[in-house]
Structures are given as C-alpha cells and as structure tokens.
Amino acid sequence: MSAVFGIFLLTLMLITAIAVVRTRNLFVATTLMGIFSLLLASNFFLLDAADVALTEAAVGAGISTVLFLSALSLTAEQEKPGHRGRLVALAVVLVTTLALLHATLDSPLLGDINAPVHQHVAPWYIDNTPLAIDVPNVVTAVLASFRGFDTLGEVFVVFTAGIGVMFLLAHYPQKPPHQPHHGLRHYLIQRLVGRTVIPFILLFGFYVQFHGDFGPGGGFQAGTLIAAGIILFALLEGPNSAIKVIPSGVLKGMVAGGALLYGGVGVATMLLGGTFLDYSVLSSDPVAGQHLGILLIELGVGITVTGVLLSIFFAFASRKHF
Amino acid sequence: MQMGVDILSWLLLTCGGLFVLVGGIGALRMPDLYTRMHAASVTDGIAPILIVGGLILQAGITLASIKLAAILIFLLLTGPAASNALASAAVLSGHRPGNASEMSAEEEA
C-alpha cells in the first residue's frame, strides 16, 4: 500500500517537474515548485524520514516560495525566450539520465538490511546513542553530537549565504520611511486570521526547537518556522512594522551570534580539557554534558537560520515595498 | 460499538474524499476564475471537516485526536482566508466574472 502511494507521489512529482520546465510564467513556476516540495516532503514522510520531511516542508514549500516571490517582485513575470544551446542541454540531460539509470542497477533495493548504508556506521550510532547521549531521536544525536563538526560547517554555509545576500542587496532601512499604507491593510479578514495564527506558529517553532531531542525537529526547522511567522507578520502589516519588531542591529547580531554560539561551545569544550565539540566535559556527568551541548548548539543553529532567512527576506522587501 | 465507530468513520472519510473529487472536477471544468474558486472551496471547507472527523474517530481519545483537531482548526482558519485573499486580488487586478475566453487566452499566452 505504501509502495502504491509512493509511486503515486513520485508520478505527481514528475508531472510537476515537467510543468515547471514547460511554463514560461515565472510566477506559475514558483507556485509549482512549492507543490513539488510539498510532494517531496510527503514522500520523505512515507519513507519514515520525519526530520527531513519537516525541513523540506518548511524550507522548500514555505520559505523558498516566499523568497522566490519577493525576488520576482523585482523582476519580470515572464521568462525570456532563449533558444541557444538547447541541443547541448538535451545531450547533457540525456547522458546524466542514462548514467543515473545505469547506477541504479548497482544500488541495493530500498530497505535492504544488507545494504552498505545500513551496515557501515548506522548500527554503531543506534547502539551507542542510548549509552553516550541518551536522547530518543538518533537523528539529533548524529547531527548535533557525533557529527557536530559537519553541522557547524552547515551553519557557516547558511551564515555565508546570508552575508552574500546582504552584500548584494543590502539596503536595510535604518529608519522606517513615512509610507503609512503598506502590507495588506485593507485585507481585514487576512490580518485578523494572521494575528490569531502567528503566535501559534511562533509557539510551534519553539516547540520544534526544544523538542528536537525527543522527536522530529531541531534548530534548522525551528529557525525556518519562526522566520515564517515573522515574514507572515511582515506581509500582513507591512515590512516597516516588522522592522520595528526586529531592528536591523538585532538581525545582524542574530546572524553572527548563532554561529558564534555554536563555535563558542566548541572552544569552551577545548578550554575545559576535551576535544572540539566534545560536550561530555561541559558537566560533571558526561550524558548531562551532551544534553547541554546539544541544547546550546541547536539554539545557535536556530538563531542563525532565523536571522539569515529574515535578512534575505528584508533585503528583497526593502528594495520594493509591496 | 467499535464496529459502529468504524462504519461511521469510513462513511465520513468516503464522503470527504467525494467532496475533494467534486472540488477537483469543478476546478477543472468551471468556466472562469470565480466559479473555479467556488468549486475549489468545497475542498477547503467541508472536505477537511469530514476527513479529519473520520480520522479522529479512528484515533479515539488520544493525543493524536487533539493534534488532528488542532490541524482542522488551522485549516478552517487559513483556507477560507486564503480563498478570500485570492478573490480580492483577482477583483483588484481587474478580473471580471464570466469572460472565460479572455482567461483561456491568457493561459495560452
């Protein structure tokens, strides 16, 4: 039954992907990309990858669509017709497709217990997580502790992306200009519903942030959800009201501070006599130290992701007041 | 007792599915934007009530039911608000009801 549903979702994704390529209207393409991400998230969930599904739904279907739309408000709605290099593109796509199809012949079947991916380090993580870290969600243990250095790299990727957008587009108004009619001021129903829903979105974001040890979630997903709540507020009330809530300095502090907190935890563990990002030394009890370390670095991830997403959104929004 | 709950939830789920189907057919077959939205709003309104209601009956009195109820409230708040925003935006951008030929011409362009 699950296989039938999976094939159904994958077929829908294929149709959506072809539609994205076929359409010349960028607005339609953006909307279809959101649908594609939502289908992908459902598919991840079907494969029991709840953490990835949550990320894909929040980032792919949610924030990316909003960011694409903000970017679209600065440019034209129709794609420019281009005909050069079509044969080359076709050849590249064909060769890549054939190579990937050939590669699938060698890959193990889905869910095969003897597949290398299930026999290499995965059993070690599953056996050692209850002993060393003692959190129910092994994904969080791997992401935040066993492979904390990789995640530090990811946070710095997000941080670098935020700085890049700031350099390219930075025009963050220091003072709100005197333009009173912004946002959806005459859309009374949407504003009322938004005001009702936004606190719950933020509450759910904090739940995902601090519940990441026990269930699907963590800093990346929570940062996206909290940013989505604030972006919804900015869309409804106008960016100026949102800038009053989170001033420019605070936002820049969040972008840098989260990454700094993550790296700072690593330096602190070194000063306490451990290795870089070995949280066991943070407390007299190694397991409690691990919990404290994971809490702190997840907080750092969440702060940086929220700050970067909001910076990108405001960089686009302040270019053209919607 | 369990049999009755199962039959009731099965009925609710089937009816909800039928309403989604009707909404989908309507969104494809109706002539212009406003009638299409009118058809699609069936999917926003009655279908989630029936489907989530059926799922709550399946889940019984558990934490899952409370989560499902929260999802239902969220859907019922946001769905109509989004439909209203879409319709308002269409009116503001100058769409008039009934000019189906103009709409299909725009889609083909």
XYZ file of C-alpha atoms in Angstrom:
431
model
C 0.000 0.000 0.000
C 2.808 2.356 0.967
C 4.603 1.466 -2.280
C 1.500 2.337 -4.338
C 1.228 5.679 -2.564
C 4.942 6.319 -3.085
C 4.677 5.637 -6.823
C 1.612 7.910 -6.973
C 3.532 10.753 -5.284
C 6.601 10.248 -7.485
C 4.419 10.338 -10.629
C 2.835 13.581 -9.465
C 6.337 14.987 -8.802
C 7.422 14.031 -12.319
C 4.372 15.780 -13.812
C 5.041 18.873 -11.667
C 8.709 18.938 -12.672
C 7.819 18.780 -16.381
C 5.252 21.547 -15.864
C 7.900 23.732 -14.150
C 10.215 23.315 -17.138
C 7.458 23.875 -19.679
C 5.933 27.064 -18.285
C 7.248 30.468 -19.311
C 5.439 32.255 -16.487
C 7.833 32.529 -13.538
C 5.001 33.091 -11.066
C 3.404 29.794 -12.108
C 6.807 28.072 -11.962
C 7.334 29.313 -8.375
C 3.942 28.009 -7.290
C 4.627 24.654 -8.952
C 7.996 24.448 -7.178
C 6.148 24.842 -3.868
C 3.823 21.975 -4.838
C 6.872 19.905 -5.858
C 8.478 20.449 -2.442
C 5.285 19.510 -0.622
C 5.031 16.267 -2.633
C 8.695 15.561 -1.874
C 8.065 16.177 1.838
C 5.139 13.713 1.771
C 7.395 11.197 0.083
C 10.108 11.651 2.733
C 7.481 11.130 5.413
C 6.366 7.936 3.694
C 9.982 6.733 3.921
C 9.919 7.397 7.725
C 12.340 10.354 7.404
C 10.277 12.737 9.522
C 13.136 15.173 10.218
C 13.905 15.629 6.537
C 10.200 15.860 5.691
C 9.737 18.664 8.218
C 12.729 20.544 6.797
C 11.586 20.095 3.203
C 8.050 21.267 4.009
C 9.255 24.311 5.955
C 12.155 25.356 3.711
C 11.143 24.083 0.262
C 7.403 24.620 0.278
C 7.313 27.547 2.692
C 10.247 29.939 2.848
C 11.700 29.290 -0.634
C 8.371 30.147 -2.252
C 8.168 33.421 -0.322
C 11.784 34.304 -1.180
C 11.239 33.462 -4.868
C 8.108 35.620 -4.900
C 9.989 38.523 -3.260
C 12.691 38.151 -5.892
C 10.017 38.018 -8.610
C 8.554 41.316 -7.416
C 11.874 42.889 -8.516
C 11.880 41.361 -11.982
C 9.569 40.471 -14.864
C 6.878 37.820 -14.640
C 7.634 36.139 -17.959
C 10.753 34.143 -18.714
C 12.820 35.465 -21.610
C 12.671 33.072 -24.561
C 16.090 31.559 -25.187
C 16.972 29.069 -27.908
C 20.750 28.891 -27.792
C 22.417 25.738 -26.556
C 19.253 23.650 -26.484
C 20.870 20.638 -28.145
C 23.809 20.792 -25.734
C 21.398 20.940 -22.786
C 19.429 17.995 -24.158
C 22.608 15.967 -24.620
C 23.822 16.737 -21.078
C 20.449 15.792 -19.581
C 20.277 12.569 -21.615
C 23.794 11.468 -20.676
C 23.201 12.253 -16.992
C 19.878 10.385 -17.014
C 21.432 7.314 -18.623
C 24.340 7.384 -16.173
C 21.955 7.639 -13.204
C 19.755 4.844 -14.574
C 22.856 2.697 -15.007
C 23.889 3.476 -11.432
C 20.516 2.322 -10.070
C 21.248 -1.169 -11.423
C 24.103 -1.484 -8.903
C 22.365 0.139 -5.935
C 20.746 -2.093 -3.309
C 16.970 -2.416 -3.063
C 15.030 0.079 -0.925
C 15.006 -1.105 2.705
C 17.515 -3.917 2.087
C 19.035 -4.677 5.504
C 22.298 -5.824 3.901
C 22.805 -2.525 2.072
C 26.170 -0.906 2.929
C 24.435 2.180 4.297
C 22.759 0.049 6.987
C 25.899 -1.951 7.813
C 28.603 0.727 7.963
C 28.254 3.245 10.818
C 24.465 3.219 11.299
C 24.417 0.228 13.733
C 27.163 1.858 15.780
C 25.132 5.087 16.090
C 21.980 3.173 17.036
C 23.835 1.096 19.652
C 25.819 3.957 21.172
C 23.258 6.786 21.216
C 21.399 5.441 24.316
C 24.719 4.878 26.150
C 26.623 8.052 25.304
C 23.956 10.685 24.700
C 20.638 9.187 25.797
C 18.221 11.096 23.575
C 15.363 9.238 21.844
C 15.908 10.875 18.426
C 19.044 9.283 16.963
C 18.963 11.782 14.080
C 19.510 14.637 16.528
C 22.297 12.709 18.273
C 24.106 12.112 14.975
C 23.517 15.646 13.678
C 24.369 17.558 16.833
C 26.928 15.428 18.637
C 28.539 12.570 16.677
C 28.849 14.683 13.559
C 28.664 18.116 15.197
C 31.595 19.368 13.153
C 29.658 18.767 9.880
C 26.690 20.672 11.253
C 29.000 23.532 12.243
C 30.011 23.625 8.576
C 26.350 23.734 7.520
C 25.676 26.636 9.873
C 28.602 28.511 8.364
C 27.210 27.802 4.879
C 23.914 29.411 5.945
C 25.849 32.270 7.568
C 27.903 32.820 4.388
C 24.758 32.782 2.239
C 23.210 35.434 4.493
C 26.317 37.628 4.259
C 26.370 37.174 0.475
C 22.787 38.361 0.094
C 23.478 41.268 2.437
C 26.451 42.353 0.312
C 24.475 42.066 -2.933
C 21.202 43.600 -1.864
C 21.850 45.210 1.496
C 19.636 48.180 1.740
C 18.147 47.704 5.144
C 16.316 50.938 6.004
C 17.652 52.224 9.300
C 14.532 54.295 9.882
C 11.085 53.272 8.641
C 10.166 55.701 5.847
C 6.906 57.585 6.121
C 4.695 55.428 3.956
C 1.720 54.506 6.080
C -0.174 52.253 3.652
C 1.852 49.088 3.478
C 1.080 45.426 3.617
C -2.438 44.161 3.335
C -4.008 46.976 5.331
C -7.390 46.723 3.629
C -7.451 42.918 3.832
C -9.203 42.832 7.197
C -10.015 39.090 7.236
C -6.444 38.027 6.442
C -4.987 40.358 9.060
C -7.339 39.070 11.747
C -6.630 35.428 10.868
C -2.901 36.157 10.685
C -2.888 37.829 14.097
C -4.676 34.786 15.520
C -2.335 32.270 13.883
C 1.098 33.963 14.191
C 1.508 33.401 17.976
C 0.773 29.705 17.477
C 3.270 29.475 14.613
C 5.935 31.015 16.859
C 4.947 28.707 19.737
C 5.181 25.686 17.424
C 8.577 26.937 16.261
C 9.867 26.993 19.833
C 8.342 23.548 20.439
C 10.200 22.167 17.404
C 13.391 23.896 18.618
C 13.418 22.448 22.123
C 11.713 19.152 21.309
C 14.326 18.164 18.716
C 15.975 15.705 21.132
C 12.765 13.710 21.524
C 11.039 13.919 18.144
C 11.489 15.287 14.659
C 12.814 18.804 14.765
C 15.772 20.928 15.731
C 17.358 24.259 15.000
C 17.084 24.276 11.210
C 13.355 23.514 11.136
C 12.558 25.750 14.107
C 14.515 28.677 12.683
C 12.550 28.376 9.441
C 9.207 28.208 11.262
C 9.940 31.250 13.433
C 11.174 33.180 10.380
C 7.981 32.148 8.539
C 5.858 33.545 11.372
C 7.678 36.882 11.298
C 7.575 37.017 7.464
C 3.802 36.423 7.627
C 3.606 39.368 10.032
C 5.674 41.472 7.612
C 3.406 40.522 4.693
C 0.257 41.418 6.623
C 1.346 44.578 8.422
C 3.995 45.850 6.023
C 7.774 45.478 6.377
C 8.049 48.668 8.411
C 6.077 47.183 11.298
C 8.266 44.072 11.177
C 11.422 46.227 11.181
C 10.119 47.876 14.349
C 9.787 44.418 15.930
C 13.283 43.256 14.892
C 15.613 46.195 14.229
C 18.491 45.869 11.791
C 21.142 45.589 14.504
C 19.351 42.763 16.284
C 19.013 40.857 13.000
C 22.724 41.208 12.193
C 23.505 40.142 15.745
C 21.353 37.041 15.283
C 23.077 36.096 12.003
C 26.528 36.268 13.581
C 25.581 35.359 17.156
C 24.116 31.941 16.408
C 27.196 30.777 14.512
C 29.370 32.325 17.236
C 27.434 30.453 19.939
C 27.973 27.163 18.077
C 31.703 27.761 17.633
C 31.935 29.106 21.184
C 30.608 25.833 22.586
C 33.400 24.065 20.699
C 36.053 26.411 22.104
C 34.576 26.034 25.606
C 34.872 22.243 25.407
C 38.514 22.657 24.366
C 39.211 25.017 27.287
C 37.599 22.508 29.670
C 40.042 19.871 28.518
C 38.050 17.971 25.897
C 38.322 17.927 22.135
C 36.496 20.425 19.873
C 32.695 19.972 20.235
C 33.036 17.068 22.707
C 30.183 18.112 25.002
C 30.853 15.459 27.649
C 33.190 17.798 29.531
C 30.544 20.528 29.901
C 29.123 18.885 33.007
C 30.348 16.507 35.708
C 28.019 13.865 34.242
C 29.009 13.179 30.580
C 25.415 12.457 29.478
C 24.151 15.698 31.058
C 27.041 17.493 29.329
C 25.933 16.054 25.996
C 22.351 17.265 26.619
C 23.571 20.768 27.493
C 25.862 20.874 24.449
C 23.113 19.736 22.052
C 20.694 22.300 23.530
C 23.233 25.128 23.072
C 24.314 24.274 19.536
C 20.701 23.706 18.390
C 19.931 27.151 19.818
C 22.831 28.572 17.819
C 21.571 26.881 14.641
C 18.038 28.193 15.203
C 19.184 31.789 15.844
C 21.407 31.890 12.740
C 18.785 30.304 10.445
C 16.080 32.728 11.643
C 18.414 35.707 11.247
C 19.631 34.736 7.774
C 16.154 33.985 6.379
C 14.762 37.244 7.741
C 17.768 39.203 6.406
C 17.256 37.745 2.924
C 13.527 38.498 3.033
C 14.038 42.094 4.212
C 16.808 42.623 1.668
C 14.308 41.809 -1.086
C 11.346 43.527 0.576
C 13.139 46.823 1.198
C 14.055 47.023 -2.489
C 10.431 47.286 -3.481
C 7.751 47.994 -0.921
C 4.867 45.689 -1.516
C -19.559 -0.329 19.388
C -16.180 -0.499 17.646
C -17.975 -1.704 14.505
C -20.298 1.318 14.592
C -17.386 3.765 15.033
C -15.568 2.126 12.134
C -18.602 2.349 9.846
C -19.193 5.997 10.791
C -15.546 6.993 10.238
C -15.497 5.061 6.953
C -18.615 6.975 5.842
C -17.047 10.317 6.830
C -13.768 9.541 5.034
C -15.568 8.416 1.853
C -17.815 11.480 1.809
C -14.776 13.726 2.383
C -12.967 12.028 -0.491
C -16.006 12.507 -2.730
C -16.120 16.220 -1.896
C -12.408 16.543 -2.765
C -13.142 14.807 -6.075
C -16.090 17.121 -6.776
C -13.914 20.147 -5.933
C -11.196 18.910 -8.263
C -13.602 18.302 -11.148
C -15.183 21.701 -10.578
C -11.811 23.488 -10.526
C -11.025 21.919 -13.895
C -14.424 22.247 -15.599
C -15.844 25.590 -14.387
C -15.691 28.440 -16.897
C -13.917 31.318 -15.080
C -11.750 32.078 -12.046
C -14.540 32.859 -9.583
C -16.651 29.780 -10.335
C -13.485 27.671 -10.213
C -12.661 29.082 -6.775
C -16.244 28.431 -5.746
C -15.784 24.776 -6.701
C -12.344 24.528 -5.095
C -13.629 25.993 -1.826
C -15.529 22.722 -1.337
C -12.092 21.143 -0.877
C -11.200 23.857 1.664
C -14.417 23.786 3.647
C -16.442 20.615 4.032
C -13.821 18.064 2.955
C -11.319 18.665 5.817
C -14.153 18.554 8.373
C -15.299 15.159 7.104
C -11.828 13.656 6.556
C -10.282 14.858 9.828
C -13.515 13.924 11.608
C -13.192 10.403 10.237
C -9.538 10.247 11.281
C -10.387 11.469 14.809
C -12.953 8.665 15.101
C -10.233 6.211 14.031
C -7.730 7.605 16.555
C -10.129 7.523 19.518
C -9.482 9.602 22.647
C -5.692 10.008 22.287
C -3.131 12.753 21.841
C -3.342 12.168 18.079
C -7.011 13.254 18.121
C -6.128 16.538 19.801
C -3.394 17.156 17.210
C -5.850 16.336 14.400
C -8.395 18.743 15.899
C -5.707 21.463 16.037
C -4.878 20.794 12.364
C -8.585 21.030 11.494
C -8.952 24.383 13.269
C -5.813 25.657 11.487
C -7.146 24.521 8.085
C -10.582 26.045 8.712
C -8.979 29.367 9.719
C -6.427 29.655 6.926
C -8.213 28.042 3.933
C -11.132 30.494 3.632
C -8.803 33.422 4.414
C -6.535 32.376 1.534
C -9.538 31.959 -0.807
C -10.755 35.416 0.183
C -7.303 36.918 -0.449
C -7.159 35.247 -3.870
C -10.609 36.512 -4.851
C -9.843 40.044 -3.598
C -6.570 40.075 -5.507
C -8.399 38.925 -8.648
C -11.004 41.697 -8.285
C -8.313 44.328 -7.630
C -6.293 43.206 -10.650
C -9.339 43.699 -12.860
C -10.659 40.186 -13.457
C -14.370 40.238 -14.249
C -16.604 37.197 -13.831
C -17.733 35.372 -16.945
C -15.084 36.214 -19.552
C -13.873 32.681 -19.995
C -12.435 33.286 -23.465
C -10.150 36.019 -22.118
C -8.906 33.774 -19.333
C -8.063 30.846 -21.591
C -6.353 33.259 -23.972
C -4.192 34.445 -21.059
C -3.360 30.901 -20.078
C -2.251 30.025 -23.564
C -0.117 33.136 -23.885
